[in-house]
Coordinates of C-alpha atoms in Angstrom, one line a residue:
Chain A
M1 CA 0.0 0.0 0.0
S2 CA 1.4 3.3 -1.0
A3 CA -0.3 6.5 -2.0
S4 CA -2.7 8.3 0.3
P5 CA -6.3 8.3 -0.7
P6 CA -7.4 11.5 -2.4
S7 CA -8.9 14.1 -0.1
Y8 CA -12.2 16.0 -0.6
T9 CA -13.4 19.2 0.9
H10 CA -16.9 20.7 0.4
E11 CA -17.3 24.4 0.9
I12 CA -20.5 25.9 2.4
R13 CA -21.5 29.6 2.4
V14 CA -23.0 30.1 5.8
S15 CA -25.5 32.9 6.0
W16 CA -28.0 34.9 8.1
A17 CA -30.6 32.3 7.1
D18 CA -28.7 29.6 9.0
C19 CA -28.3 31.5 12.3
D20 CA -30.6 31.6 15.3
P21 CA -31.0 34.4 17.8
A22 CA -27.7 33.5 19.5
K23 CA -26.1 34.8 16.2
I24 CA -24.6 31.3 15.5
V25 CA -25.7 28.6 13.2
Y26 CA -28.7 26.7 14.7
T27 CA -27.7 23.2 15.8
A28 CA -30.1 21.4 13.5
R29 CA -28.5 23.0 10.5
I30 CA -25.2 21.3 11.2
P31 CA -26.3 17.7 10.4
W32 CA -28.0 19.2 7.4
F33 CA -24.7 20.7 6.3
A34 CA -22.9 17.4 7.0
L35 CA -25.3 15.6 4.8
D36 CA -24.9 18.2 2.1
A37 CA -21.2 17.5 2.3
I38 CA -21.6 13.7 2.0
N39 CA -24.0 14.2 -1.0
A40 CA -21.4 16.6 -2.6
W41 CA -18.7 14.0 -2.0
W42 CA -20.7 11.5 -4.1
E43 CA -21.4 14.1 -6.8
D44 CA -17.9 15.5 -7.1
T45 CA -15.9 12.3 -6.7
Y46 CA -18.2 9.6 -8.1
G47 CA -20.2 11.8 -10.5
E48 CA -23.6 11.1 -9.1
G49 CA -25.4 12.3 -6.0
W50 CA -28.2 10.8 -4.1
F51 CA -30.8 12.1 -6.6
Q52 CA -29.1 10.4 -9.5
M53 CA -28.4 7.2 -7.6
E54 CA -32.0 6.8 -6.7
T55 CA -33.6 8.0 -9.8
D56 CA -31.3 6.8 -12.5
H57 CA -29.5 3.8 -10.9
G58 CA -32.1 2.3 -8.6
F59 CA -30.3 2.3 -5.3
G60 CA -30.3 4.5 -2.2
T61 CA -28.2 4.9 0.9
P62 CA -30.5 5.6 3.9
F63 CA -28.8 6.5 7.2
V64 CA -28.8 4.2 10.2
N65 CA -26.7 6.3 12.5
M66 CA -25.3 9.8 12.9
N67 CA -23.0 10.9 15.8
I68 CA -21.9 14.5 15.9
D69 CA -19.6 16.4 18.3
F70 CA -20.1 20.1 18.2
R71 CA -16.8 21.7 19.0
A72 CA -17.2 25.4 18.2
P73 CA -20.0 27.7 16.9
V74 CA -20.4 28.0 13.1
T75 CA -20.9 31.6 11.9
P76 CA -21.3 33.5 8.6
R77 CA -17.9 35.1 9.2
H78 CA -16.1 32.4 7.2
R79 CA -16.8 29.7 4.7
L80 CA -17.4 26.3 6.3
L81 CA -15.0 23.7 4.9
C82 CA -16.1 20.2 5.3
D83 CA -13.6 17.3 4.9
V84 CA -15.5 14.1 3.9
Y85 CA -14.1 10.6 3.5
P86 CA -15.4 7.1 3.9
T87 CA -14.0 5.2 6.8
R88 CA -15.6 1.8 6.4
L89 CA -17.1 -0.2 3.6
G90 CA -19.1 -3.3 4.5
T91 CA -21.0 -5.6 2.2
T92 CA -24.1 -3.5 2.4
S93 CA -23.0 -0.5 4.5
I94 CA -20.7 2.5 4.3
S95 CA -19.5 4.9 7.0
F96 CA -18.3 8.5 6.5
R97 CA -16.4 11.0 8.6
V98 CA -17.3 14.6 8.1
I99 CA -15.1 17.3 9.8
G100 CA -16.2 20.9 9.6
R101 CA -13.8 23.8 10.0
Q102 CA -14.0 27.6 9.8
N103 CA -10.8 29.7 9.5
G104 CA -8.7 26.9 10.9
T105 CA -11.0 26.2 13.9
L106 CA -12.6 22.7 14.2
C107 CA -16.3 23.4 14.5
F108 CA -17.8 19.9 14.4
E109 CA -16.9 16.3 13.6
G110 CA -19.3 13.5 12.9
S111 CA -19.6 9.9 11.9
F112 CA -22.4 8.7 9.6
T113 CA -23.4 5.2 8.6
N114 CA -25.6 4.3 5.6
V115 CA -26.9 1.1 4.3
F116 CA -27.2 0.4 0.6
V117 CA -30.7 -0.5 -0.5
T118 CA -32.6 -1.1 -3.7
A119 CA -34.7 2.0 -4.4
E120 CA -37.8 0.0 -5.3
A121 CA -38.0 -2.5 -2.4
F122 CA -36.0 -0.5 0.1
A123 CA -34.1 -3.8 0.9
K124 CA -30.5 -4.1 1.9
S125 CA -28.4 -4.9 -1.1
P126 CA -24.7 -4.6 -2.0
P127 CA -23.9 -1.5 -4.0
P128 CA -22.9 -1.7 -7.7
A129 CA -19.4 -2.9 -8.3
D130 CA -18.2 0.5 -9.6
V131 CA -19.5 2.2 -6.4
R132 CA -17.5 -0.4 -4.3
A133 CA -14.3 0.2 -6.3
H134 CA -14.8 4.0 -6.1
V135 CA -15.2 4.0 -2.3
L136 CA -12.2 1.8 -1.8
K137 CA -10.0 4.4 -3.4
Y138 CA -11.1 7.0 -0.8
L139 CA -11.2 4.9 2.3
R140 CA -9.3 6.2 5.4
D141 CA -8.9 5.3 9.0
D142 CA -11.3 7.1 11.2
A143 CA -8.7 8.7 13.4
Chain B
M1 CA -37.5 6.9 45.9
S2 CA -41.1 6.4 45.0
A3 CA -43.1 7.8 42.1
S4 CA -42.1 7.6 38.5
P5 CA -41.0 10.8 36.9
P6 CA -43.8 12.3 34.7
S7 CA -43.6 11.4 31.0
Y8 CA -43.8 13.9 28.1
T9 CA -44.6 13.2 24.4
H10 CA -44.4 15.8 21.7
E11 CA -46.6 15.3 18.6
I12 CA -45.4 16.3 15.1
R13 CA -47.5 16.5 12.0
V14 CA -45.3 15.1 9.3
S15 CA -46.0 16.3 5.8
W16 CA -45.1 16.3 2.1
A17 CA -42.7 19.2 2.9
D18 CA -40.6 16.9 5.1
C19 CA -40.2 14.1 2.5
D20 CA -37.6 13.5 -0.1
P21 CA -38.0 11.7 -3.5
A22 CA -37.8 8.3 -1.6
K23 CA -41.2 9.3 -0.2
I24 CA -40.0 9.3 3.4
V25 CA -38.8 12.0 5.6
Y26 CA -35.4 13.3 4.6
T27 CA -32.7 12.2 7.1
A28 CA -31.6 15.7 8.1
R29 CA -35.2 16.6 9.1
I30 CA -35.1 14.0 11.9
P31 CA -32.5 15.8 14.1
W32 CA -34.5 18.9 13.5
F33 CA -37.7 17.1 14.7
A34 CA -35.8 15.8 17.7
L35 CA -34.6 19.3 18.6
D36 CA -38.2 20.6 18.2
A37 CA -39.2 17.9 20.7
I38 CA -36.6 18.9 23.2
N39 CA -37.6 22.6 22.9
A40 CA -41.2 21.6 23.3
W41 CA -40.3 19.7 26.4
W42 CA -38.9 22.8 28.0
E43 CA -41.9 24.9 26.9
D44 CA -44.5 22.5 28.0
T45 CA -43.0 21.2 31.2
Y46 CA -40.9 24.2 32.4
G47 CA -42.9 26.9 30.8
E48 CA -40.1 28.5 28.8
G49 CA -38.4 27.3 25.6
W50 CA -35.0 28.2 24.2
F51 CA -36.2 31.6 23.0
Q52 CA -37.4 32.7 26.4
M53 CA -34.4 31.2 28.2
E54 CA -32.0 33.2 26.0
T55 CA -34.0 36.4 25.6
D56 CA -35.6 36.8 29.0
H57 CA -33.4 34.8 31.3
G58 CA -29.9 35.2 29.9
F59 CA -28.9 31.6 29.5
G60 CA -28.6 29.1 26.7
T61 CA -28.1 25.4 26.2
P62 CA -25.8 24.8 23.2
F63 CA -25.4 21.2 22.0
V64 CA -22.1 19.4 22.4
N65 CA -23.2 16.0 21.0
M66 CA -26.1 14.3 19.2
N67 CA -26.1 10.5 18.5
I68 CA -29.2 9.2 16.6
D69 CA -30.1 5.7 15.5
F70 CA -32.5 5.6 12.6
R71 CA -34.7 2.5 13.0
A72 CA -37.5 2.9 10.5
P73 CA -38.6 5.5 7.9
V74 CA -40.8 8.4 9.0
T75 CA -43.7 9.2 6.7
P76 CA -46.8 11.5 6.6
R77 CA -49.1 8.6 7.2
H78 CA -49.2 9.0 10.9
R79 CA -48.3 11.6 13.5
L80 CA -44.8 11.3 14.9
L81 CA -44.8 10.9 18.6
C82 CA -41.6 11.9 20.4
D83 CA -41.0 10.9 24.0
V84 CA -38.5 13.2 25.6
Y85 CA -36.8 13.0 29.0
P86 CA -33.6 14.1 30.6
T87 CA -31.2 11.3 31.4
R88 CA -28.4 13.1 33.2
L89 CA -27.9 16.4 34.9
G90 CA -24.3 17.6 35.6
T91 CA -23.2 20.8 37.1
T92 CA -23.2 22.6 33.8
S93 CA -24.6 20.0 31.4
I94 CA -27.8 18.1 30.6
S95 CA -28.5 15.0 28.5
F96 CA -31.8 14.1 26.8
R97 CA -33.2 11.0 25.3
V98 CA -35.7 11.4 22.4
I99 CA -37.6 8.4 21.1
G100 CA -39.7 8.8 18.0
R101 CA -42.5 6.5 17.1
Q102 CA -45.2 6.3 14.4
N103 CA -48.3 4.1 14.8
G104 CA -46.4 1.9 17.4
T105 CA -43.2 1.5 15.4
L106 CA -39.9 2.8 16.7
C107 CA -38.6 5.2 14.0
F108 CA -35.5 6.7 15.7
E109 CA -33.9 7.1 19.1
G110 CA -31.3 9.6 20.0
S111 CA -29.2 11.0 22.8
F112 CA -28.4 14.7 23.0
T113 CA -26.1 16.6 25.4
N114 CA -26.2 20.3 26.0
V115 CA -24.1 22.6 28.2
F116 CA -25.6 25.5 30.1
V117 CA -24.0 28.8 29.2
T118 CA -24.6 32.5 29.9
A119 CA -26.2 34.0 26.9
E120 CA -23.9 37.1 26.9
A121 CA -20.5 35.5 27.3
F122 CA -21.3 32.1 26.0
A123 CA -19.4 30.7 29.0
K124 CA -20.3 27.5 30.8
S125 CA -22.3 28.2 33.9
P126 CA -24.7 26.2 36.2
P127 CA -28.3 26.7 35.3
P128 CA -30.7 28.7 37.5
A129 CA -31.7 26.7 40.7
D130 CA -35.3 26.3 39.5
V131 CA -34.2 24.8 36.2
R132 CA -32.1 22.3 38.2
A133 CA -35.0 21.4 40.4
H134 CA -37.3 21.1 37.5
V135 CA -35.0 18.7 35.6
L136 CA -34.4 16.5 38.6
K137 CA -38.2 15.7 38.7
Y138 CA -38.1 14.4 35.1
L139 CA -34.8 12.5 35.2
R140 CA -34.8 8.9 34.1
D141 CA -32.4 6.2 33.3
D142 CA -31.3 6.1 29.7
A143 CA -32.3 2.5 29.2
Chain C
M1 CA -76.9 31.9 -1.4
S2 CA -77.2 31.3 2.3
A3 CA -74.8 29.9 4.8
S4 CA -71.2 31.2 5.2
P5 CA -68.6 28.7 4.1
P6 CA -66.9 26.9 7.0
S7 CA -63.7 28.6 8.3
Y8 CA -60.4 26.9 9.0
T9 CA -57.4 27.9 11.1
H10 CA -54.1 26.1 11.3
E11 CA -52.0 26.6 14.4
I12 CA -48.2 26.7 14.3
R13 CA -45.9 26.6 17.3
V14 CA -43.2 29.1 16.4
S15 CA -39.8 28.4 18.0
W16 CA -36.2 29.4 18.4
A17 CA -35.4 27.2 15.4
D18 CA -37.5 29.5 13.2
C19 CA -35.8 32.7 14.2
D20 CA -32.8 34.6 12.8
P21 CA -30.4 36.9 14.7
A22 CA -32.9 39.7 14.6
K23 CA -34.9 37.5 17.1
I24 CA -37.9 37.2 14.7
V25 CA -38.9 34.5 12.3
Y26 CA -36.6 34.4 9.2
T27 CA -38.5 35.7 6.2
A28 CA -38.1 32.5 4.2
R29 CA -39.8 30.5 6.9
I30 CA -43.1 32.4 6.4
P31 CA -43.9 31.0 2.9
W32 CA -43.0 27.6 4.4
F33 CA -45.5 28.2 7.2
A34 CA -48.1 29.3 4.7
L35 CA -47.7 26.2 2.6
D36 CA -47.9 24.1 5.8
A37 CA -51.2 25.8 6.5
I38 CA -52.5 25.1 3.0
N39 CA -51.5 21.4 3.2
A40 CA -53.1 21.2 6.6
W41 CA -56.3 22.7 5.2
W42 CA -56.4 19.8 2.7
E43 CA -55.7 17.3 5.4
D44 CA -58.1 18.6 7.9
T45 CA -61.0 19.5 5.7
Y46 CA -60.7 17.2 2.8
G47 CA -59.0 14.3 4.6
E48 CA -55.9 14.0 2.4
G49 CA -52.8 16.2 2.2
W50 CA -50.4 16.6 -0.7
F51 CA -48.7 13.4 0.2
Q52 CA -51.8 11.3 -0.1
M53 CA -53.1 13.1 -3.2
E54 CA -49.9 12.4 -5.1
T55 CA -49.1 8.9 -3.7
D56 CA -52.6 7.4 -3.4
H57 CA -54.7 9.4 -5.8
G58 CA -52.3 10.3 -8.7
F59 CA -52.7 14.1 -8.8
G60 CA -50.7 17.0 -7.6
T61 CA -51.1 20.8 -7.1
P62 CA -47.9 22.6 -8.1
F63 CA -47.7 26.3 -7.4
V64 CA -47.6 28.8 -10.1
N65 CA -47.6 32.0 -8.0
M66 CA -47.2 33.2 -4.4
N67 CA -47.6 36.8 -3.4
I68 CA -47.1 37.6 0.3
D69 CA -47.3 40.9 2.3
F70 CA -45.3 40.8 5.5
R71 CA -47.2 43.1 8.0
A72 CA -45.5 42.4 11.4
P73 CA -42.8 40.2 12.7
V74 CA -43.6 36.7 13.8
T75 CA -42.0 35.5 17.1
P76 CA -42.1 32.5 19.4
R77 CA -44.1 34.5 22.0
H78 CA -47.4 33.3 20.7
R79 CA -48.8 30.6 18.5
L80 CA -49.2 31.6 14.8
L81 CA -52.8 31.2 13.7
C82 CA -53.2 30.9 9.9
D83 CA -56.7 31.3 8.4
V84 CA -56.8 29.4 5.1
Y85 CA -59.5 29.4 2.4
P86 CA -59.8 28.9 -1.3
T87 CA -60.7 32.1 -3.2
R88 CA -61.0 30.9 -6.8
L89 CA -61.5 27.5 -8.5
G90 CA -60.9 27.3 -12.2
T91 CA -61.1 24.3 -14.4
T92 CA -57.5 23.3 -13.6
S93 CA -56.4 25.8 -11.0
I94 CA -57.1 26.9 -7.5
S95 CA -56.2 29.9 -5.4
F96 CA -55.9 30.2 -1.7
R97 CA -55.7 33.0 0.8
V98 CA -53.6 32.5 3.9
I99 CA -53.7 35.1 6.7
G100 CA -51.3 34.7 9.6
R101 CA -52.0 36.3 13.0
Q102 CA -50.3 36.2 16.4
N103 CA -52.1 37.4 19.5
G104 CA -54.6 39.4 17.4
T105 CA -52.0 41.1 15.2
L106 CA -51.9 40.6 11.5
C107 CA -48.4 39.3 10.7
F108 CA -48.7 38.3 7.0
E109 CA -51.3 37.7 4.3
G110 CA -50.7 36.0 1.0
S111 CA -52.3 34.6 -2.1
F112 CA -51.3 31.4 -3.7
T113 CA -52.2 29.8 -6.9
N114 CA -51.8 26.1 -7.8
V115 CA -52.6 24.1 -10.9
F116 CA -54.0 20.6 -10.8
V117 CA -51.8 18.1 -12.6
T118 CA -51.6 14.4 -13.0
A119 CA -48.8 13.0 -10.8
E120 CA -47.4 10.8 -13.6
A121 CA -47.3 13.1 -16.5
F122 CA -47.2 16.4 -14.6
A123 CA -49.8 17.7 -17.1
K124 CA -52.7 20.1 -16.3
S125 CA -55.9 18.2 -15.6
P126 CA -59.1 19.0 -13.8
P127 CA -59.2 17.7 -10.2
P128 CA -61.4 14.7 -9.2
A129 CA -65.1 15.6 -9.0
D130 CA -65.1 15.2 -5.2
V131 CA -62.2 17.6 -4.8
R132 CA -64.1 20.1 -6.9
A133 CA -67.2 19.7 -4.8
H134 CA -65.3 20.0 -1.6
V135 CA -63.5 23.2 -2.6
L136 CA -66.7 24.9 -3.7
K137 CA -68.1 24.5 -0.2
Y138 CA -65.1 26.5 1.2
L139 CA -64.9 29.2 -1.5
R140 CA -64.8 32.8 -0.3
D141 CA -64.2 36.2 -1.7
D142 CA -60.6 37.3 -1.5
A143 CA -61.4 40.5 0.4
Chain D
M1 CA -26.5 57.7 -19.1
S2 CA -24.0 55.3 -20.6
A3 CA -22.8 52.0 -19.3
S4 CA -25.0 49.1 -18.4
P5 CA -25.1 48.3 -14.7
P6 CA -23.0 45.3 -13.8
S7 CA -24.8 41.9 -13.7
Y8 CA -24.7 39.4 -10.9
T9 CA -25.5 35.7 -10.9
H10 CA -25.6 33.5 -7.8
E11 CA -25.1 29.7 -8.3
I12 CA -26.9 27.2 -6.2
R13 CA -26.2 23.5 -6.1
V14 CA -29.6 21.9 -5.9
S15 CA -29.8 18.4 -4.3
W16 CA -31.8 15.5 -3.1
A17 CA -32.3 17.4 0.2
D18 CA -34.3 20.1 -1.6
C19 CA -36.7 17.8 -3.4
D20 CA -40.1 16.4 -2.5
P21 CA -41.7 13.1 -3.5
A22 CA -42.6 14.6 -6.9
K23 CA -38.8 14.5 -7.5
I24 CA -38.6 18.3 -8.0
V25 CA -37.6 21.1 -5.6
Y26 CA -40.3 21.7 -2.9
T27 CA -42.1 25.0 -3.6
A28 CA -41.1 26.5 -0.2
R29 CA -37.4 26.0 -1.0
I30 CA -37.7 28.4 -3.9
P31 CA -38.3 31.6 -1.9
W32 CA -35.5 30.4 0.4
F33 CA -33.2 30.1 -2.6
A34 CA -34.2 33.5 -3.9
L35 CA -33.4 35.1 -0.5
D36 CA -30.0 33.2 -0.5
A37 CA -29.4 34.9 -3.9
I38 CA -30.3 38.4 -2.6
N39 CA -28.1 37.9 0.5
A40 CA -25.3 36.7 -1.8
W41 CA -25.7 39.7 -4.0
W42 CA -25.1 41.9 -0.9
E43 CA -22.1 39.8 0.1
D44 CA -20.5 39.6 -3.3
T45 CA -21.1 43.0 -4.7
Y46 CA -21.2 45.2 -1.5
G47 CA -19.0 43.1 0.6
E48 CA -21.4 42.6 3.5
G49 CA -24.3 40.3 3.8
W50 CA -27.4 40.5 6.1
F51 CA -25.4 39.1 9.0
Q52 CA -22.7 41.8 8.9
M53 CA -25.2 44.6 8.1
E54 CA -27.1 43.8 11.3
T55 CA -24.3 42.8 13.6
D56 CA -21.5 45.1 12.5
H57 CA -23.4 48.1 11.0
G58 CA -26.6 48.3 12.9
F59 CA -29.1 48.2 10.1
G60 CA -31.4 45.5 8.6
T61 CA -33.6 45.0 5.6
P62 CA -36.8 43.2 6.6
F63 CA -39.1 42.1 3.7
V64 CA -42.5 43.7 3.2
N65 CA -43.5 41.8 0.0
M66 CA -42.5 38.9 -2.1
N67 CA -44.2 37.9 -5.4
I68 CA -42.9 34.8 -7.2
D69 CA -44.0 33.2 -10.4
F70 CA -43.0 29.6 -10.7
R71 CA -42.4 28.8 -14.4
A72 CA -40.8 25.4 -14.5
P73 CA -39.7 22.8 -11.9
V74 CA -36.2 23.0 -10.4
T75 CA -34.3 19.8 -10.1
P76 CA -30.8 18.5 -9.1
R77 CA -29.9 17.9 -12.7
H78 CA -28.3 21.3 -13.2
R79 CA -27.0 24.2 -11.1
L80 CA -29.6 26.8 -10.4
L81 CA -28.4 30.2 -11.7
C82 CA -30.1 33.2 -10.1
D83 CA -29.7 36.6 -11.6
V84 CA -30.2 39.3 -9.0
Y85 CA -30.5 43.1 -9.4
P86 CA -32.2 46.0 -7.6
T87 CA -35.1 47.5 -9.5
R88 CA -36.1 50.4 -7.2
L89 CA -34.4 52.4 -4.5
G90 CA -36.7 54.6 -2.3
T91 CA -35.7 56.7 0.7
T92 CA -36.2 53.8 3.0
S93 CA -36.9 50.9 0.7
I94 CA -35.4 48.7 -1.9
S95 CA -36.8 46.2 -4.5
F96 CA -35.0 43.3 -6.1
R97 CA -35.7 41.1 -9.0
V98 CA -34.5 37.5 -8.9
I99 CA -34.6 35.3 -12.0
G100 CA -33.8 31.6 -11.6
R101 CA -32.7 29.5 -14.6
Q102 CA -31.5 25.9 -15.0
N103 CA -29.8 24.9 -18.2
G104 CA -31.2 27.8 -20.1
T105 CA -34.8 27.3 -18.9
L106 CA -36.6 30.0 -16.9
C107 CA -37.6 28.3 -13.6
F108 CA -39.0 31.2 -11.5
E109 CA -38.9 34.9 -11.3
G110 CA -39.8 37.1 -8.4
S111 CA -39.9 40.6 -7.0
F112 CA -39.0 41.3 -3.4
T113 CA -39.3 44.6 -1.5
N114 CA -37.4 45.3 1.7
V115 CA -37.4 48.3 4.0
F116 CA -34.3 49.6 5.7
V117 CA -34.5 49.7 9.5
T118 CA -32.2 50.3 12.4
A119 CA -31.3 47.0 13.9
E120 CA -31.9 48.2 17.5
A121 CA -35.2 50.0 17.2
F122 CA -36.5 48.1 14.1
A123 CA -37.6 51.6 12.8
K124 CA -37.6 52.7 9.2
S125 CA -34.5 54.6 8.4
P126 CA -32.6 55.6 5.2
P127 CA -29.6 53.3 4.5
P128 CA -26.0 54.4 5.0
A129 CA -24.9 56.7 2.1
D130 CA -22.4 54.1 0.8
V131 CA -25.2 51.5 0.6
R132 CA -27.3 54.0 -1.4
A133 CA -24.4 54.8 -3.8
H134 CA -23.7 51.1 -4.2
V135 CA -27.3 50.2 -5.1
L136 CA -27.6 53.0 -7.6
K137 CA -24.8 51.5 -9.7
Y138 CA -26.7 48.2 -10.0
L139 CA -30.2 49.6 -10.5
R140 CA -32.1 48.2 -13.6
D141 CA -35.6 48.4 -15.0
D142 CA -37.8 45.6 -13.8
A143 CA -38.6 44.5 -17.4

């Protein structure tokens, strides 16, 4: 094993609309941002996001768990940079790590697990072979 | 130790607006619903929600962690009933359990930890004494 | 012409989550609330909301216009009461009026026009006869 | 009168998260997108968005009206390009036009009117002189 897996960062423009009266991003926006980042990882690295997977390719990736630590407030002062990478690939499941930073400060970090299902029957099913191969190239330790 | 702590259930009308193209509630709506349920717990049992705590009483409860297991899809077919109770009260922190059910089926369950802070300085600080006393009455094991 | 059409009011619990740093409900939440109110009108008066119409009955009601006047800020201090009624029923279109009030103060008022379409082809099509009959009972002048 | 005012286009990545079971963007997301586009216009042309205006400069721009025509569905197949420009500048008010297109198709067009207020008192007040001068450079006919 040699080369590091390629990295991926999704950038989010945080705005007034995302903030609550404490003048920071409302907590429930943060899992939303993290999911935006995972969907963008699919779109930008694999070429298809959740919409295309489901609609054009007949499979989906519903979530079974999310676990997020909130480390520092997110604000509209800086772009939110979200590092995304897969940390585990099972036969019918995949886990992601999402790490959000603003201006060098760690804001949140979370782990997310999906299962692969057929869109029609919503039944667990291994992903297409090219999805499997794609994910393996990006896999990292969840450290 | 004698009586059970009082229980609390928050009801949510799930709708078309909450669903994605898979015809089920979009994952990122579920932490939003869970937070709605925790805020409603404060409003309906203590008499003040996050807005009043921050604006009228000068303290807030930012989240430091959420951990949610998604057990079954949520749909607009039934109301979503969310049981909410505190499971731990530290000097400057509080944890909640939220359990979401539809028509008798467990849909999700999550644990949420907040810290108490002063609204102005955003610094950790024990909650007002009446908040402490209130929470103690509702405390349950996280089983 | 004799009896007044029945009235309908949808109640919304406004919360911290809905507010922006100005400590009032963020503008873009208000059309969202208004649409929640229209969907609730369908659910509570006709018995089926947009989800059931589309999924079980094969028709939808996409919007072609919304026009909203914002009269006073919406806050979490009071429930938001939204009066909803249809104001016009064409062969393949319907218009609604939504009027939002808090504690007796007019907060917003808006007009909304939908077309009836078949869910499959997304083509304009008259609504089912029972929908037509139902709407006629609730029709009011848009005054 | 000589040069055309500079144009501004805000790009939005539309995703699964924005869509409803009809597989198109949910109607209430569209005013949200339009407001994102107006805020981005302020940020990218003037250098300060609503957050900075309110927090750092003590003024806000609450909405008094929005009027949106929905011309074609918005989907995740293409980026959503929103042209934004001011169409009217009164002593204490400003109007914007937002036109959303995907892949060359007009999806929606809307008009939006804000008033300028002081952040503290929420009272109508003319904007700072540099804001006025900035807006005048971008003003166009609402044709």
